[in-house]
PDB file of C-alpha atoms in Angstrom:
ATOM      1  CA  ASP A   1      -8.118 -52.476  -5.311  1.00 66.00           C
ATOM      2  CA  ALA A   2      -5.523 -53.568  -7.821  1.00 79.00           C
ATOM      3  CA  GLY A   3      -2.546 -52.496  -4.975  1.00 93.00           C
ATOM      4  CA  VAL A   4       0.515 -51.051  -5.861  1.00 96.00           C
ATOM      5  CA  ILE A   5       1.412 -51.815  -9.494  1.00 97.00           C
ATOM      6  CA  GLN A   6       4.916 -52.016 -10.619  1.00 97.00           C
ATOM      7  CA  SER A   7       6.222 -52.197 -14.190  1.00 97.00           C
ATOM      8  CA  PRO A   8       8.108 -53.978 -15.677  1.00 97.00           C
ATOM      9  CA  ARG A   9       8.369 -56.970 -13.479  1.00 96.00           C
ATOM     10  CA  HIS A  10      11.448 -58.030 -14.862  1.00 97.00           C
ATOM     11  CA  GLU A  11      14.012 -55.735 -16.917  1.00 97.00           C
ATOM     12  CA  VAL A  12      17.470 -56.898 -18.379  1.00 98.00           C
ATOM     13  CA  THR A  13      19.644 -54.111 -19.841  1.00 97.00           C
ATOM     14  CA  GLU A  14      23.178 -53.739 -20.946  1.00 97.00           C
ATOM     15  CA  MET A  15      25.650 -51.544 -18.908  1.00 97.00           C
ATOM     16  CA  GLY A  16      25.576 -48.114 -19.565  1.00 97.00           C
ATOM     17  CA  GLN A  17      21.755 -47.978 -20.832  1.00 97.00           C
ATOM     18  CA  GLU A  18      19.034 -45.860 -19.280  1.00 97.00           C
ATOM     19  CA  VAL A  19      16.500 -47.781 -17.037  1.00 98.00           C
ATOM     20  CA  THR A  20      12.995 -46.597 -16.001  1.00 98.00           C
ATOM     21  CA  LEU A  21      11.035 -48.259 -13.481  1.00 98.00           C
ATOM     22  CA  ARG A  22       7.352 -47.341 -12.927  1.00 98.00           C
ATOM     23  CA  CYS A  23       4.964 -47.261  -9.868  1.00 98.00           C
ATOM     24  CA  LYS A  24       1.216 -46.876  -9.394  1.00 98.00           C
ATOM     25  CA  PRO A  25       0.360 -46.308  -5.901  1.00 96.00           C
ATOM     26  CA  ILE A  26      -2.842 -47.213  -4.103  1.00 94.00           C
ATOM     27  CA  SER A  27      -5.334 -44.447  -4.839  1.00 93.00           C
ATOM     28  CA  GLY A  28      -5.896 -42.364  -1.946  1.00 91.00           C
ATOM     29  CA  HIS A  29      -2.404 -43.207  -0.647  1.00 92.00           C
ATOM     30  CA  ASN A  30      -0.435 -39.920  -0.063  1.00 90.00           C
ATOM     31  CA  SER A  31       3.102 -41.175   0.742  1.00 92.00           C
ATOM     32  CA  LEU A  32       5.010 -43.503  -1.820  1.00 95.00           C
ATOM     33  CA  PHE A  33       8.415 -45.231  -1.008  1.00 95.00           C
ATOM     34  CA  TRP A  34      11.073 -46.643  -3.180  1.00 97.00           C
ATOM     35  CA  TYR A  35      13.118 -49.623  -1.578  1.00 96.00           C
ATOM     36  CA  ARG A  36      16.145 -51.618  -3.054  1.00 96.00           C
ATOM     37  CA  GLN A  37      16.841 -55.244  -2.128  1.00 94.00           C
ATOM     38  CA  THR A  38      19.616 -57.230  -2.490  1.00 93.00           C
ATOM     39  CA  MET A  39      21.082 -60.144  -0.850  1.00 88.00           C
ATOM     40  CA  MET A  40      24.353 -58.439   0.495  1.00 88.00           C
ATOM     41  CA  ARG A  41      22.566 -55.380   1.631  1.00 88.00           C
ATOM     42  CA  GLY A  42      18.905 -56.309   2.446  1.00 88.00           C
ATOM     43  CA  LEU A  43      15.933 -53.752   2.068  1.00 91.00           C
ATOM     44  CA  GLU A  44      17.216 -50.276   1.623  1.00 91.00           C
ATOM     45  CA  LEU A  45      14.978 -47.144   1.619  1.00 92.00           C
ATOM     46  CA  LEU A  46      16.078 -44.989  -1.448  1.00 95.00           C
ATOM     47  CA  ILE A  47      13.707 -42.199  -1.321  1.00 95.00           C
ATOM     48  CA  TYR A  48      10.063 -41.182  -0.312  1.00 91.00           C
ATOM     49  CA  PHE A  49       7.554 -38.676  -1.474  1.00 93.00           C
ATOM     50  CA  ASN A  50       4.799 -37.143   0.663  1.00 91.00           C
ATOM     51  CA  ASN A  51       1.804 -35.534  -1.394  1.00 92.00           C
ATOM     52  CA  ASN A  52       3.949 -35.776  -4.614  1.00 94.00           C
ATOM     53  CA  VAL A  53       7.243 -34.054  -3.008  1.00 94.00           C
ATOM     54  CA  PRO A  54      10.387 -35.842  -2.217  1.00 94.00           C
ATOM     55  CA  ILE A  55      11.099 -35.779   1.507  1.00 91.00           C
ATOM     56  CA  ASP A  56      14.328 -37.661   1.849  1.00 89.00           C
ATOM     57  CA  ASP A  57      16.483 -38.982  -0.882  1.00 92.00           C
ATOM     58  CA  SER A  58      19.376 -39.653   1.084  1.00 90.00           C
ATOM     59  CA  GLY A  59      19.142 -43.439   0.321  1.00 91.00           C
ATOM     60  CA  MET A  60      19.883 -42.672  -3.376  1.00 94.00           C
ATOM     61  CA  PRO A  61      23.099 -44.013  -3.856  1.00 88.00           C
ATOM     62  CA  GLU A  62      24.465 -41.895  -6.712  1.00 87.00           C
ATOM     63  CA  ASP A  63      23.549 -39.100  -9.137  1.00 92.00           C
ATOM     64  CA  ARG A  64      23.046 -42.114 -11.751  1.00 96.00           C
ATOM     65  CA  PHE A  65      19.747 -42.308  -9.741  1.00 97.00           C
ATOM     66  CA  SER A  66      16.761 -40.070  -9.923  1.00 97.00           C
ATOM     67  CA  ALA A  67      13.074 -40.272  -8.869  1.00 98.00           C
ATOM     68  CA  LYS A  68       9.974 -38.310  -9.587  1.00 97.00           C
ATOM     69  CA  MET A  69       6.467 -38.074  -8.695  1.00 97.00           C
ATOM     70  CA  PRO A  70       4.705 -35.977 -11.366  1.00 97.00           C
ATOM     71  CA  ASN A  71       1.188 -36.731  -9.838  1.00 95.00           C
ATOM     72  CA  ALA A  72      -0.612 -38.501  -7.219  1.00 94.00           C
ATOM     73  CA  SER A  73      -0.855 -41.657  -9.300  1.00 95.00           C
ATOM     74  CA  PHE A  74       2.654 -42.165 -10.970  1.00 96.00           C
ATOM     75  CA  SER A  75       6.086 -42.436  -9.926  1.00 98.00           C
ATOM     76  CA  THR A  76       9.342 -43.168 -11.711  1.00 98.00           C
ATOM     77  CA  LEU A  77      12.814 -44.325 -10.657  1.00 98.00           C
ATOM     78  CA  LYS A  78      15.248 -43.716 -13.277  1.00 98.00           C
ATOM     79  CA  ILE A  79      18.985 -45.136 -13.502  1.00 97.00           C
ATOM     80  CA  GLN A  80      21.144 -43.401 -16.141  1.00 97.00           C
ATOM     81  CA  PRO A  81      23.782 -45.016 -16.918  1.00 96.00           C
ATOM     82  CA  SER A  82      23.024 -48.374 -15.423  1.00 97.00           C
ATOM     83  CA  GLU A  83      25.956 -50.623 -14.157  1.00 97.00           C
ATOM     84  CA  PRO A  84      26.020 -54.277 -12.870  1.00 97.00           C
ATOM     85  CA  ARG A  85      25.965 -53.483  -9.384  1.00 96.00           C
ATOM     86  CA  ASP A  86      22.673 -51.888  -9.663  1.00 97.00           C
ATOM     87  CA  SER A  87      21.039 -55.299 -10.271  1.00 97.00           C
ATOM     88  CA  ALA A  88      18.579 -55.965  -7.644  1.00 97.00           C
ATOM     89  CA  VAL A  89      14.878 -56.248  -6.907  1.00 97.00           C
ATOM     90  CA  TYR A  90      13.133 -52.431  -6.728  1.00 98.00           C
ATOM     91  CA  PHE A  91       9.899 -52.286  -4.633  1.00 97.00           C
ATOM     92  CA  CYS A  92       7.511 -49.337  -4.504  1.00 97.00           C
ATOM     93  CA  ALA A  93       5.301 -49.085  -1.649  1.00 95.00           C
ATOM     94  CA  SER A  94       2.593 -46.772  -0.603  1.00 94.00           C
ATOM     95  CA  SER A  95       0.766 -45.556   2.541  1.00 91.00           C
ATOM     96  CA  PHE A  96      -1.711 -43.144   3.785  1.00 83.00           C
ATOM     97  CA  PRO A  97      -2.620 -41.452   7.142  1.00 69.00           C
ATOM     98  CA  PRO A  98      -3.270 -42.362   9.902  1.00 60.00           C
ATOM     99  CA  PHE A  99       0.111 -44.132   9.599  1.00 63.00           C
ATOM    100  CA  GLY A 100      -0.862 -47.033  11.932  1.00 66.00           C
ATOM    101  CA  TYR A 101      -2.072 -48.979   8.455  1.00 73.00           C
ATOM    102  CA  GLY A 102       1.572 -49.621   7.318  1.00 83.00           C
ATOM    103  CA  TYR A 103       2.593 -49.864   3.881  1.00 90.00           C
ATOM    104  CA  THR A 104       1.417 -51.653   0.889  1.00 93.00           C
ATOM    105  CA  PHE A 105       4.160 -52.888  -1.374  1.00 95.00           C
ATOM    106  CA  GLY A 106       4.215 -53.748  -4.995  1.00 96.00           C
ATOM    107  CA  SER A 107       5.541 -57.050  -6.502  1.00 95.00           C
ATOM    108  CA  GLY A 108       8.698 -55.536  -7.371  1.00 96.00           C
ATOM    109  CA  THR A 109      10.759 -55.058 -10.697  1.00 97.00           C
ATOM    110  CA  ARG A 110      13.989 -57.626 -10.994  1.00 97.00           C
ATOM    111  CA  LEU A 111      16.644 -55.585 -12.386  1.00 98.00           C
ATOM    112  CA  THR A 112      19.608 -57.242 -14.369  1.00 98.00           C
ATOM    113  CA  VAL A 113      22.242 -55.001 -15.749  1.00 98.00           C
ATOM    114  CA  VAL A 114      24.699 -57.027 -17.682  1.00 97.00           C
TER     115      VAL A 114
ATOM    116  CA  ALA B   1      15.151 -42.295  15.849  1.00 73.00           C
ATOM    117  CA  GLN B   2      13.352 -45.555  15.892  1.00 77.00           C
ATOM    118  CA  SER B   3      15.129 -48.922  14.869  1.00 86.00           C
ATOM    119  CA  VAL B   4      14.338 -52.733  15.345  1.00 91.00           C
ATOM    120  CA  THR B   5      16.811 -55.721  15.795  1.00 94.00           C
ATOM    121  CA  GLN B   6      15.743 -59.106  14.507  1.00 95.00           C
ATOM    122  CA  LEU B   7      17.690 -61.999  16.032  1.00 92.00           C
ATOM    123  CA  GLY B   8      18.886 -64.644  13.809  1.00 91.00           C
ATOM    124  CA  SER B   9      19.044 -64.112  10.017  1.00 92.00           C
ATOM    125  CA  HIS B  10      18.241 -67.785   9.392  1.00 95.00           C
ATOM    126  CA  VAL B  11      15.902 -70.060  11.412  1.00 96.00           C
ATOM    127  CA  SER B  12      15.046 -73.872  10.648  1.00 97.00           C
ATOM    128  CA  VAL B  13      12.184 -75.319  12.032  1.00 97.00           C
ATOM    129  CA  SER B  14      10.212 -78.766  11.748  1.00 97.00           C
ATOM    130  CA  GLU B  15       6.925 -79.030  10.223  1.00 97.00           C
ATOM    131  CA  GLY B  16       4.429 -79.026  13.182  1.00 97.00           C
ATOM    132  CA  ALA B  17       6.844 -77.045  15.656  1.00 98.00           C
ATOM    133  CA  LEU B  18       6.667 -73.791  17.122  1.00 97.00           C
ATOM    134  CA  VAL B  19       7.764 -70.850  15.059  1.00 97.00           C
ATOM    135  CA  LEU B  20       9.415 -68.034  17.213  1.00 97.00           C
ATOM    136  CA  LEU B  21      11.039 -65.110  15.378  1.00 98.00           C
ATOM    137  CA  ARG B  22      12.541 -62.432  17.680  1.00 97.00           C
ATOM    138  CA  CYS B  23      12.058 -58.746  17.194  1.00 96.00           C
ATOM    139  CA  ASN B  24      13.218 -56.046  19.581  1.00 95.00           C
ATOM    140  CA  TYR B  25      12.529 -52.017  19.086  1.00 92.00           C
ATOM    141  CA  SER B  26      14.193 -49.044  20.090  1.00 89.00           C
ATOM    142  CA  SER B  27      11.852 -46.066  20.319  1.00 80.00           C
ATOM    143  CA  SER B  28      11.520 -43.056  22.503  1.00 73.00           C
ATOM    144  CA  VAL B  29       7.967 -42.803  22.489  1.00 76.00           C
ATOM    145  CA  PRO B  30       5.021 -45.703  21.924  1.00 74.00           C
ATOM    146  CA  PRO B  31       5.462 -47.161  18.536  1.00 83.00           C
ATOM    147  CA  TYR B  32       3.813 -48.901  16.017  1.00 88.00           C
ATOM    148  CA  LEU B  33       4.814 -52.302  15.155  1.00 92.00           C
ATOM    149  CA  PHE B  34       4.601 -54.406  12.086  1.00 93.00           C
ATOM    150  CA  TRP B  35       5.443 -58.114  10.763  1.00 96.00           C
ATOM    151  CA  TYR B  36       5.725 -58.492   7.155  1.00 96.00           C
ATOM    152  CA  VAL B  37       6.410 -61.841   5.184  1.00 97.00           C
ATOM    153  CA  GLN B  38       8.005 -61.895   1.862  1.00 96.00           C
ATOM    154  CA  TYR B  39       7.395 -65.187  -0.133  1.00 95.00           C
ATOM    155  CA  PRO B  40      10.019 -66.002  -2.967  1.00 90.00           C
ATOM    156  CA  ASN B  41       9.722 -63.601  -5.919  1.00 87.00           C
ATOM    157  CA  GLN B  42       6.872 -61.646  -4.109  1.00 91.00           C
ATOM    158  CA  GLY B  43       6.551 -58.321  -2.494  1.00 93.00           C
ATOM    159  CA  LEU B  44       6.319 -57.767   1.367  1.00 95.00           C
ATOM    160  CA  GLN B  45       2.848 -58.619   2.627  1.00 95.00           C
ATOM    161  CA  LEU B  46       1.224 -57.244   5.963  1.00 93.00           C
ATOM    162  CA  LEU B  47       1.099 -60.037   8.475  1.00 95.00           C
ATOM    163  CA  LEU B  48      -0.069 -58.269  11.412  1.00 94.00           C
ATOM    164  CA  LYS B  49       0.232 -54.896  13.190  1.00 91.00           C
ATOM    165  CA  TYR B  50       0.291 -53.075  16.654  1.00 90.00           C
ATOM    166  CA  THR B  51      -1.057 -49.845  16.937  1.00 83.00           C
ATOM    167  CA  SER B  52      -1.544 -49.484  20.699  1.00 76.00           C
ATOM    168  CA  ALA B  53      -4.670 -51.506  21.097  1.00 75.00           C
ATOM    169  CA  ALA B  54      -4.701 -54.785  22.357  1.00 84.00           C
ATOM    170  CA  THR B  55      -0.914 -56.024  23.343  1.00 89.00           C
ATOM    171  CA  LEU B  56      -1.603 -59.557  21.857  1.00 94.00           C
ATOM    172  CA  VAL B  57      -2.119 -59.290  17.834  1.00 94.00           C
ATOM    173  CA  LYS B  58      -3.339 -61.996  15.862  1.00 94.00           C
ATOM    174  CA  GLY B  59      -2.623 -61.903  12.003  1.00 93.00           C
ATOM    175  CA  ILE B  60      -3.008 -63.894   8.777  1.00 93.00           C
ATOM    176  CA  ASN B  61      -2.176 -67.520   8.449  1.00 93.00           C
ATOM    177  CA  GLY B  62      -2.198 -68.388  12.224  1.00 96.00           C
ATOM    178  CA  PHE B  63       0.617 -66.030  13.310  1.00 97.00           C
ATOM    179  CA  GLU B  64       0.424 -63.720  16.488  1.00 97.00           C
ATOM    180  CA  ALA B  65       2.776 -61.392  18.003  1.00 97.00           C
ATOM    181  CA  GLU B  66       2.721 -60.088  21.399  1.00 95.00           C
ATOM    182  CA  PHE B  67       3.850 -56.228  22.273  1.00 93.00           C
ATOM    183  CA  LYS B  68       5.936 -56.298  25.658  1.00 93.00           C
ATOM    184  CA  LYS B  69       6.865 -52.587  26.460  1.00 90.00           C
ATOM    185  CA  SER B  70       8.961 -53.607  29.469  1.00 90.00           C
ATOM    186  CA  GLU B  71      11.197 -55.869  27.201  1.00 92.00           C
ATOM    187  CA  THR B  72      10.857 -53.642  24.088  1.00 92.00           C
ATOM    188  CA  SER B  73       9.911 -56.595  22.138  1.00 94.00           C
ATOM    189  CA  PHE B  74       7.245 -57.846  19.429  1.00 95.00           C
ATOM    190  CA  HIS B  75       8.169 -61.633  18.932  1.00 97.00           C
ATOM    191  CA  LEU B  76       6.362 -63.475  16.358  1.00 97.00           C
ATOM    192  CA  THR B  77       4.957 -66.877  17.003  1.00 98.00           C
ATOM    193  CA  LYS B  78       3.018 -69.597  15.260  1.00 98.00           C
ATOM    194  CA  PRO B  79       2.295 -72.954  17.094  1.00 97.00           C
ATOM    195  CA  SER B  80       2.751 -75.304  14.359  1.00 97.00           C
ATOM    196  CA  ALA B  81       4.723 -74.566  11.238  1.00 97.00           C
ATOM    197  CA  HIS B  82       3.731 -75.412   7.992  1.00 97.00           C
ATOM    198  CA  MET B  83       5.692 -75.949   4.741  1.00 96.00           C
ATOM    199  CA  SER B  84       3.988 -72.901   3.175  1.00 96.00           C
ATOM    200  CA  ASP B  85       5.320 -70.707   6.133  1.00 97.00           C
ATOM    201  CA  ALA B  86       8.623 -70.853   4.365  1.00 97.00           C
ATOM    202  CA  ALA B  87       9.585 -67.264   3.652  1.00 97.00           C
ATOM    203  CA  GLU B  88      11.329 -64.258   4.777  1.00 97.00           C
ATOM    204  CA  TYR B  89       9.830 -62.242   7.724  1.00 97.00           C
ATOM    205  CA  PHE B  90      10.614 -58.733   8.336  1.00 96.00           C
ATOM    206  CA  CYS B  91       9.887 -56.599  11.815  1.00 95.00           C
ATOM    207  CA  ALA B  92       9.125 -52.870  11.023  1.00 92.00           C
ATOM    208  CA  VAL B  93       8.597 -49.797  13.689  1.00 89.00           C
ATOM    209  CA  GLY B  94       7.100 -46.678  13.185  1.00 83.00           C
ATOM    210  CA  LEU B  95       6.132 -43.564  15.158  1.00 73.00           C
ATOM    211  CA  TYR B  96       2.540 -41.948  15.227  1.00 67.00           C
ATOM    212  CA  GLY B  97       2.887 -38.772  12.917  1.00 67.00           C
ATOM    213  CA  ASN B  98       5.925 -40.076  11.143  1.00 68.00           C
ATOM    214  CA  ASN B  99       5.135 -42.196   8.028  1.00 73.00           C
ATOM    215  CA  ARG B 100       8.730 -43.820   7.909  1.00 80.00           C
ATOM    216  CA  LEU B 101       9.073 -47.400   8.969  1.00 86.00           C
ATOM    217  CA  ALA B 102      12.356 -48.689  10.124  1.00 87.00           C
ATOM    218  CA  PHE B 103      12.756 -52.452   8.830  1.00 91.00           C
ATOM    219  CA  GLY B 104      14.709 -55.088  10.487  1.00 92.00           C
ATOM    220  CA  LYS B 105      17.217 -57.064   8.061  1.00 92.00           C
ATOM    221  CA  GLY B 106      14.909 -59.830   8.200  1.00 95.00           C
ATOM    222  CA  THR B 107      14.746 -63.548   9.238  1.00 96.00           C
ATOM    223  CA  GLN B 108      14.575 -66.427   6.525  1.00 96.00           C
ATOM    224  CA  VAL B 109      12.550 -69.352   7.766  1.00 97.00           C
ATOM    225  CA  VAL B 110      13.134 -72.915   6.679  1.00 97.00           C
ATOM    226  CA  VAL B 111      10.568 -75.499   7.430  1.00 97.00           C
ATOM    227  CA  ILE B 112      11.922 -79.083   7.415  1.00 97.00           C
ATOM    228  CA  PRO B 113       9.421 -81.887   6.522  1.00 95.00           C
TER     229      PRO B 113
END
């Protein structure tokens, strides 16, 4: 199994541009989570999906952020327009029942907005 | 709702010395408990987990943790620190039937040669 795959690994963009981060969960996992990690705020849950349906998006910071999961093998996190304060490492994680197995994390996307 | 508290955001330990990272949880029902490790520029990796079987759990790289219900704790230990243990460690708690994990704020471990 290739694990949770995120792309790109690094993204540098100018303020105001649209950014799209991608995630491919492990096959058979029915839950997907998007996290953001910064030095100041630590690890923050942005949104999570069960069976491709968004369950809780209360962690999404602003309307500039949106996430989709069109099918069981793909999810995107979009920021439009991007701002310097969005600079962070964004992680995707997936899991499957029974829940006791925990999450498997991707390697993350390091986003820098200049 | 469940939550975890990690005592100490930074821990320095000498190479060869005991590593002890503290985690206390809050949960109204028996929880699932996890420790994750994050090496620089990498994602979080599962180190070990407690899922209501043995209270002493052994993980990868010589780490182990003990679930103590009376103390609501799940501290992580390793008898002898190695330079490669330098990383950030996260404790997390979940509940059966609820697939959301609550993560602690993390503890950065520095190993001194």
